[in-house]
mmCIF file of C-alpha atoms in Angstrom:
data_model
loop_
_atom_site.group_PDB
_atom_site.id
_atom_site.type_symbol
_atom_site.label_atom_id
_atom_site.label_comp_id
_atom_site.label_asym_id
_atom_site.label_seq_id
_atom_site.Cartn_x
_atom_site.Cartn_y
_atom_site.Cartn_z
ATOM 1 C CA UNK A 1 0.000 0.000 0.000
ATOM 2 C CA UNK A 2 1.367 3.349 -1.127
ATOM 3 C CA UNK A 3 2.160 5.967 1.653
ATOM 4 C CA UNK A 4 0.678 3.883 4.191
ATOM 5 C CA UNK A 5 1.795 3.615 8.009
ATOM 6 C CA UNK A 6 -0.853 0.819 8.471
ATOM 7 C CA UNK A 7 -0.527 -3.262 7.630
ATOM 8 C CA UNK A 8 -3.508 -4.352 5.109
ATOM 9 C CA UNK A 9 -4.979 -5.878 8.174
ATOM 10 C CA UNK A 10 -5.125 -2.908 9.855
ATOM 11 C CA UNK A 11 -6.952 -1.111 6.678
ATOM 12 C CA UNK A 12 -9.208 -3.537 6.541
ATOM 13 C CA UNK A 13 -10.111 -3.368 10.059
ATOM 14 C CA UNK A 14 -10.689 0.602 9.626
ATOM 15 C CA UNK A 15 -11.669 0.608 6.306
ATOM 16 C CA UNK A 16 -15.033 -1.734 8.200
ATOM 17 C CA UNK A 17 -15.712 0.519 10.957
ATOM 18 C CA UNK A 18 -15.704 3.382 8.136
ATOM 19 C CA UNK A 19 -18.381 1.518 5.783
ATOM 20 C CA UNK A 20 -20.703 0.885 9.223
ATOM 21 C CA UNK A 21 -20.522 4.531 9.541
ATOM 22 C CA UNK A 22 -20.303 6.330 6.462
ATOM 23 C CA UNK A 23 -24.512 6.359 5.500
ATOM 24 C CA UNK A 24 -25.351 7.377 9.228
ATOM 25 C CA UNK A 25 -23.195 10.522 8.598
ATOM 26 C CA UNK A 26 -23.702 10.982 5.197
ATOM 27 C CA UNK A 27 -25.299 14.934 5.248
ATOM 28 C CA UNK A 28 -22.409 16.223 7.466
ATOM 29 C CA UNK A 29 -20.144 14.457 5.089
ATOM 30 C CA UNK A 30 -21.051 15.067 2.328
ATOM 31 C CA UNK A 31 -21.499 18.931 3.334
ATOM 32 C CA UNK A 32 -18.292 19.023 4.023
ATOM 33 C CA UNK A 33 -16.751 17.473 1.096
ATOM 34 C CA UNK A 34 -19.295 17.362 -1.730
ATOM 35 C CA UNK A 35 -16.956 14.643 -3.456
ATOM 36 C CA UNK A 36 -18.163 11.906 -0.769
ATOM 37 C CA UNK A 37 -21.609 11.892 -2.092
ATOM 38 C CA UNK A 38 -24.094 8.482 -2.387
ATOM 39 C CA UNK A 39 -21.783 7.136 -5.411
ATOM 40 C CA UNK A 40 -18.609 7.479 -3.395
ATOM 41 C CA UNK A 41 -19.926 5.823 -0.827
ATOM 42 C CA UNK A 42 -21.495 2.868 -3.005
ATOM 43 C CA UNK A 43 -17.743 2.608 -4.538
ATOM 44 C CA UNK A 44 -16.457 2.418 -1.040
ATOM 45 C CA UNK A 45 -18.510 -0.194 -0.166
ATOM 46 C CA UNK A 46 -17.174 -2.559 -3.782
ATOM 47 C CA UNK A 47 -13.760 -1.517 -3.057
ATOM 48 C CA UNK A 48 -14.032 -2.875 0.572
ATOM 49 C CA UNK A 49 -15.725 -5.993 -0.727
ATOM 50 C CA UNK A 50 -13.551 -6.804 -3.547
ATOM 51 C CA UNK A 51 -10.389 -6.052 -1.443
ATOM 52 C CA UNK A 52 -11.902 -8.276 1.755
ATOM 53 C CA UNK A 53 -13.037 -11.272 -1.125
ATOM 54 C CA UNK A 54 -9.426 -11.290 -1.832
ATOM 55 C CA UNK A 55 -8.035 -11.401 1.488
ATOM 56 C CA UNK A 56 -9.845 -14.385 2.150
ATOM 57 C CA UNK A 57 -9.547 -16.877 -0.696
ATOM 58 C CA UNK A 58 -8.228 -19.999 0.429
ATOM 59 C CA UNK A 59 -4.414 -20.961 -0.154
ATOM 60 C CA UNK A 60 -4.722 -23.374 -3.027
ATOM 61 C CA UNK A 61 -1.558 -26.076 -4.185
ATOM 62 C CA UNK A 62 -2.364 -25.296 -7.517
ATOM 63 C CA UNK A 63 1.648 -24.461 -7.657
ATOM 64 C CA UNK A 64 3.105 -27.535 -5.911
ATOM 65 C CA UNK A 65 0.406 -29.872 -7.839
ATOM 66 C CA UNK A 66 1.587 -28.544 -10.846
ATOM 67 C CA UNK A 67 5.647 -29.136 -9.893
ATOM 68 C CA UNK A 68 4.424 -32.755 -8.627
ATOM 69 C CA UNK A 69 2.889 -33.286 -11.705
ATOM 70 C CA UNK A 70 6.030 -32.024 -14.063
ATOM 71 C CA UNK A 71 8.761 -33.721 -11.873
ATOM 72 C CA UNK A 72 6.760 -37.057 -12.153
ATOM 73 C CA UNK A 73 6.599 -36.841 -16.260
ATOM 74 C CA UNK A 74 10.440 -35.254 -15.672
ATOM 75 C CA UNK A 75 11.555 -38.709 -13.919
ATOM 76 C CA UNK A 76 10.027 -40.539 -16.534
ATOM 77 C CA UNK A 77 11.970 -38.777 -19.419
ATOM 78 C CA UNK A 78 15.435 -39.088 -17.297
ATOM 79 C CA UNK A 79 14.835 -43.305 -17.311
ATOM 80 C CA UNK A 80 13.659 -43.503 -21.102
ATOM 81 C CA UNK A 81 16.527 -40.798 -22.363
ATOM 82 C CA UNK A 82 20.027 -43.388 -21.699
ATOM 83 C CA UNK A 83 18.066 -45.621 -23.468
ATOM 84 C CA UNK A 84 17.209 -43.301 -26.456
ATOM 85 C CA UNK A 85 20.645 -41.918 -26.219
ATOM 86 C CA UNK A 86 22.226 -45.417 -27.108
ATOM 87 C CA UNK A 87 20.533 -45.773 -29.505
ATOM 88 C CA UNK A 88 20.810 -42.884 -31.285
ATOM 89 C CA UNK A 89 24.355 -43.524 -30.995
ATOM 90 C CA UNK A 90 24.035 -46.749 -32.527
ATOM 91 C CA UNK A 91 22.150 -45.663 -35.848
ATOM 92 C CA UNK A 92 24.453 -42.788 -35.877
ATOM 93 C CA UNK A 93 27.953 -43.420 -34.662
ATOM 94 C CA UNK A 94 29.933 -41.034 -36.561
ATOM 95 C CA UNK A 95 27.155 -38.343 -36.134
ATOM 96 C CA UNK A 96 28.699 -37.042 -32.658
ATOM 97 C CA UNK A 97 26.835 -33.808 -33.342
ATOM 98 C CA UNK A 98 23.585 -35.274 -33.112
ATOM 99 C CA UNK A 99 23.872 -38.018 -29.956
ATOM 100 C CA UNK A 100 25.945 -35.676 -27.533
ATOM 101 C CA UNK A 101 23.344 -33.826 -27.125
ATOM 102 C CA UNK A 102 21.286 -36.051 -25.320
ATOM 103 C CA UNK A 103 23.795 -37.006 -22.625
ATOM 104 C CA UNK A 104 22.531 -37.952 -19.715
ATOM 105 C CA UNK A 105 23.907 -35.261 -17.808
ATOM 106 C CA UNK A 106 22.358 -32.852 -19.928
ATOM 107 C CA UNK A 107 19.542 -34.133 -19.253
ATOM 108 C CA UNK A 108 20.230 -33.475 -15.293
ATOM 109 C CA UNK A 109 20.909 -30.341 -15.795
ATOM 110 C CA UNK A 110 17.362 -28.897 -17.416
ATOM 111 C CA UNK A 111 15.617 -31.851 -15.612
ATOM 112 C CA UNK A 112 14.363 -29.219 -12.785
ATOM 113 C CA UNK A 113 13.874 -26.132 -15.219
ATOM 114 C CA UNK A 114 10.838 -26.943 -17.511
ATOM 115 C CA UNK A 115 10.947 -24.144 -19.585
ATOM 116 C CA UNK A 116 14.532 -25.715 -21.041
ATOM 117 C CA UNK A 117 12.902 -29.383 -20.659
ATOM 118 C CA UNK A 118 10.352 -28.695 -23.109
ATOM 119 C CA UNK A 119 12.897 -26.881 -25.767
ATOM 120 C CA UNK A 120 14.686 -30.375 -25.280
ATOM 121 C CA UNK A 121 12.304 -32.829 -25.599
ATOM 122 C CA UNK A 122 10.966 -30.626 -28.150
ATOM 123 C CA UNK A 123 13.866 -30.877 -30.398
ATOM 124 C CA UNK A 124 14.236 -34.699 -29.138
ATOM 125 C CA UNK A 125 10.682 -35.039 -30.923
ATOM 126 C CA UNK A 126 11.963 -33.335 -33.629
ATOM 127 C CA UNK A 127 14.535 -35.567 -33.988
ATOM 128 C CA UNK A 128 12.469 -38.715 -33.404
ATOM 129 C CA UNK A 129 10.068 -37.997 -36.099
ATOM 130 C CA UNK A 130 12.528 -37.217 -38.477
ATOM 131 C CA UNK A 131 14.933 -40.077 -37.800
ATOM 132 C CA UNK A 132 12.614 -43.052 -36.875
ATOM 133 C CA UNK A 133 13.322 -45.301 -39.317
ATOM 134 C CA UNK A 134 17.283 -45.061 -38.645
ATOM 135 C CA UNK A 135 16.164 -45.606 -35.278
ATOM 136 C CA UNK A 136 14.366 -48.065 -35.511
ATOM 137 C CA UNK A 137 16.871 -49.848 -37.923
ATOM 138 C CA UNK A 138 19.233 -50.239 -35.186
ATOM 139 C CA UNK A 139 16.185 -51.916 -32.977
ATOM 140 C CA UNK A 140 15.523 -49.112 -30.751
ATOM 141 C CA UNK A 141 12.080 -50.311 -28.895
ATOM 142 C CA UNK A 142 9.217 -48.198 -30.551
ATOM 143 C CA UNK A 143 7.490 -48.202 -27.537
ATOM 144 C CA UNK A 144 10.123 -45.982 -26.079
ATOM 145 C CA UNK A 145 10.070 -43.329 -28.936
ATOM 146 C CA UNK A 146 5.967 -43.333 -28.582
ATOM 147 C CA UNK A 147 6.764 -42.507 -24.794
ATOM 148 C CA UNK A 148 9.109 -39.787 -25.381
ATOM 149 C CA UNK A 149 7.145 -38.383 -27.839
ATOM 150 C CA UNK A 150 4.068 -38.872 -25.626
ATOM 151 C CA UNK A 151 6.022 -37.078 -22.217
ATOM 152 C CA UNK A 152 7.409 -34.727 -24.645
ATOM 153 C CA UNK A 153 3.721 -33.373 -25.392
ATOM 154 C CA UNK A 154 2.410 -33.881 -21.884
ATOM 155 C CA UNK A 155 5.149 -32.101 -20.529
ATOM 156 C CA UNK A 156 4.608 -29.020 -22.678
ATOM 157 C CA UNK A 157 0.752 -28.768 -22.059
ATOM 158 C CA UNK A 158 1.246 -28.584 -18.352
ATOM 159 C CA UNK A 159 3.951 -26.391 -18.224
ATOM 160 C CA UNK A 160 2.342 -24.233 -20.697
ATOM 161 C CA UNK A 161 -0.830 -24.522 -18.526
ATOM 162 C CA UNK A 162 1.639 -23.585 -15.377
ATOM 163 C CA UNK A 163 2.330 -20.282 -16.848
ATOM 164 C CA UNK A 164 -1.181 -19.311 -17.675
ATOM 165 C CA UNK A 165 -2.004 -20.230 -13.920
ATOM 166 C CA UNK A 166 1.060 -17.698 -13.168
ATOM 167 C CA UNK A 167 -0.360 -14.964 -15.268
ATOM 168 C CA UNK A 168 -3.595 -14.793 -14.148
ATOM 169 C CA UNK A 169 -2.158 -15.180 -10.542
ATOM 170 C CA UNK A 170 -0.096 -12.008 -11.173
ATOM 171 C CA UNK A 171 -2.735 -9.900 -12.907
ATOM 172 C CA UNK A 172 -5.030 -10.765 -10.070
ATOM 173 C CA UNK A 173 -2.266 -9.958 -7.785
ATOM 174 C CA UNK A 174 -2.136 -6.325 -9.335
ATOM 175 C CA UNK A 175 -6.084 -5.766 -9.174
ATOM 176 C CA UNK A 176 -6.031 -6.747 -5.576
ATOM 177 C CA UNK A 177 -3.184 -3.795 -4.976
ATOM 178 C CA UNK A 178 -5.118 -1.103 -6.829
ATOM 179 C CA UNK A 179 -8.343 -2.039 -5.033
ATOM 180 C CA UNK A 180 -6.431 -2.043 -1.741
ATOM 181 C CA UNK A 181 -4.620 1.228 -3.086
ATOM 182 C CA UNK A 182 -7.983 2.859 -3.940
ATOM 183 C CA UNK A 183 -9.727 1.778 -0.610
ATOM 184 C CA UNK A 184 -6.983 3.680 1.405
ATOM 185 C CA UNK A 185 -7.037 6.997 -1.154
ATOM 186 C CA UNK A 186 -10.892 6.882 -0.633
ATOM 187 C CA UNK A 187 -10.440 6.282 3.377
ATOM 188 C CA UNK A 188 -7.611 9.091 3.547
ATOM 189 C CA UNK A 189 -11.150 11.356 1.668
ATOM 190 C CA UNK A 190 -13.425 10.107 4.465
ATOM 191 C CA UNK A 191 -10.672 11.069 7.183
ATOM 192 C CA UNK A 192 -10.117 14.898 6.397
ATOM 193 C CA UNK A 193 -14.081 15.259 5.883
ATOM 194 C CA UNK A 194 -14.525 13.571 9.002
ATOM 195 C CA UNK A 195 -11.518 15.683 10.640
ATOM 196 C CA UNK A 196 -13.524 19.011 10.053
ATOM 197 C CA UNK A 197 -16.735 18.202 10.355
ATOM 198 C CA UNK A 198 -16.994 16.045 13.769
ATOM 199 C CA UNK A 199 -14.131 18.968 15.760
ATOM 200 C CA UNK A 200 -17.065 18.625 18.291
ATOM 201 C CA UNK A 201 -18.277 15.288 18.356
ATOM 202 C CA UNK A 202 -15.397 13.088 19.616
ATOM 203 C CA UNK A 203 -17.492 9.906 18.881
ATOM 204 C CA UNK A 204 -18.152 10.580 15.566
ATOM 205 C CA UNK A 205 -14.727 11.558 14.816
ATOM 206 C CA UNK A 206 -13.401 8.453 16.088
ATOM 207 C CA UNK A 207 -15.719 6.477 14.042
ATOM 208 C CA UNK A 208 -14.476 7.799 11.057
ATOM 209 C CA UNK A 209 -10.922 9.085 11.312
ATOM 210 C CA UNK A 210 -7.699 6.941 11.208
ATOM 211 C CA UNK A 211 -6.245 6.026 14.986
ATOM 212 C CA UNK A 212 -3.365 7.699 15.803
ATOM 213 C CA UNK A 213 -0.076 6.182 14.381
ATOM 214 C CA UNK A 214 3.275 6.839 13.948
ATOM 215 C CA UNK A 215 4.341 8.174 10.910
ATOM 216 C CA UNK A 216 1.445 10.443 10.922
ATOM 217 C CA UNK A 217 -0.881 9.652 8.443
ATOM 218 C CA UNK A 218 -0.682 11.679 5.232
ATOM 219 C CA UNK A 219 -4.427 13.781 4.068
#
C-alpha cells in the first residue's frame, strides 16, 4: 500500500468501521466534502468488498500440484533418455553432433527447469520424427520413442498450462493492490471530511478518522 503507516490488516479493520458509519453521517459528510456523495460511498462499499473477497480466498496447491505433476513426467523422461541416447548412438555413430546432445547429464541439468525441458524434448521429438526409421533400424524399442514423444507433449501442455495459472495469478495480484490502493485513497477522503466536520463530536470523529499512528498519516 502506497504511503501507508498501516498493515492491510489494519486497513481492513478501519476501512469496516468506516463503511458501518459512512450512510449514518452521510449529510455532514457530504457537506463538508461534496466529493463523498451516495456514489462514493457505493464505490467504497465494492472496493471494501472486492479487497476483503481477496483477502480471504483460500491458499490453493495449484503451484506444488503442478511441480508434482512435471517432476513425475520429468523422472520418466530421465529413465527412457540413456536408453534413447544409445541408440541414437548406434544408428548414428559417426554423427557425434547429433547423440551428444542427449547425454545424460544434460539431461540433469534442465531436468528441474521446464521451460529448457520442453525446448529439449521438443527438439528430441523433432529428432524422433525425423529419424525413426534409422532408429528403428538399429532396434531401438518403438514403444520408447511413442513414450518420449508422448512425455514430450504432456510435458509441454502442463507447463504451458503452469504459466497461464502464473499470469492470471499475477494480474489478479495487481487488481487486488489497486483495489487495496484505492480503498486507502478513498479512506484518507473520508478522514479529512470527518476531521472538520466532527471537531465537536469526539465519537463521531473516532468512528471515522484513522487512529493515531506513527508516521502520521498523510491527508
Amino acid at each position: 500500500m502506497k504511503n501507508s503507516p498501516y498493515s492491510e490488516d489494519e486497513i481492513l479493520e478501519i476501512a469496516s468501521k468506516f463503511k458501518k458509519n459512512l450512510q449514518n453521517h452521510f449529510a455532514a459528510i457530504s457537506n463538508a466534502c461534496p466529493d463523498l456523495n451516495q456514489e462514493f460511498i457505493f464505490k467504497f462499499k465494492a472496493l471494501f468488498y472486492e479487497v476483503q473477497a481477496h483477502t480471504i480466498e483460500p491458499e490453493d496447491n495449484t503451484i506444488q500440484n503442478f511441480k508434482l505433476y512435471l517432476d513425475d513426467l520429468a523422472n520418466q523422461v530421465r529413465s527412457l533418455f540413456p536408453i534413447f541416447r544409445f541408440y541414437l548412438q548406434k544408428a548414428f555413430p559417426y554423427d557425434s553432433n547429433l547423440w551428444q546432445a542427449y547425454e545424460y547429464c544434460e539431461i540433469e541439468k534442465v531436468i528441474s527447469d521446464y521451460g529448457l525441458l520442453c525446448k529439449c524434448l521438443g527438439a528430441s521429438a523433432k529428432v524422433i520424427e525425423e529419424k525413426r526409421a534409422e532408429l528403428q533400424a538399429a532396434n531401438c524399442p518403438d514403444p520408447t520413442l511413442r513414450e518420449i514423444l508422448s512425455l514430450s507433449q504432456q510435458i509441454s501442455d502442463k507447463h504451458e498450462e503452469w504459466l497461464k495459472y502464473l499470469k492470471i495469478k499475477e494480474l489478479k495480484k495487481k487488481v487486488y493492490q489497486n483495489n487495496m490502493d484505492e480503498l486507502f485513497k478513498s479512506m484518507k477522503m473520508v478522514h479529512k471530511a470527518a476531521s472538520k466536520c466532527f471537531q465537536n463530536d469526539p465519537e463521531s470523529l473516532k468512528s471515522l478518522t484513522f487512529p493515531p499512528k506513527q508516521p502520521a498519516i498523510e491527508v
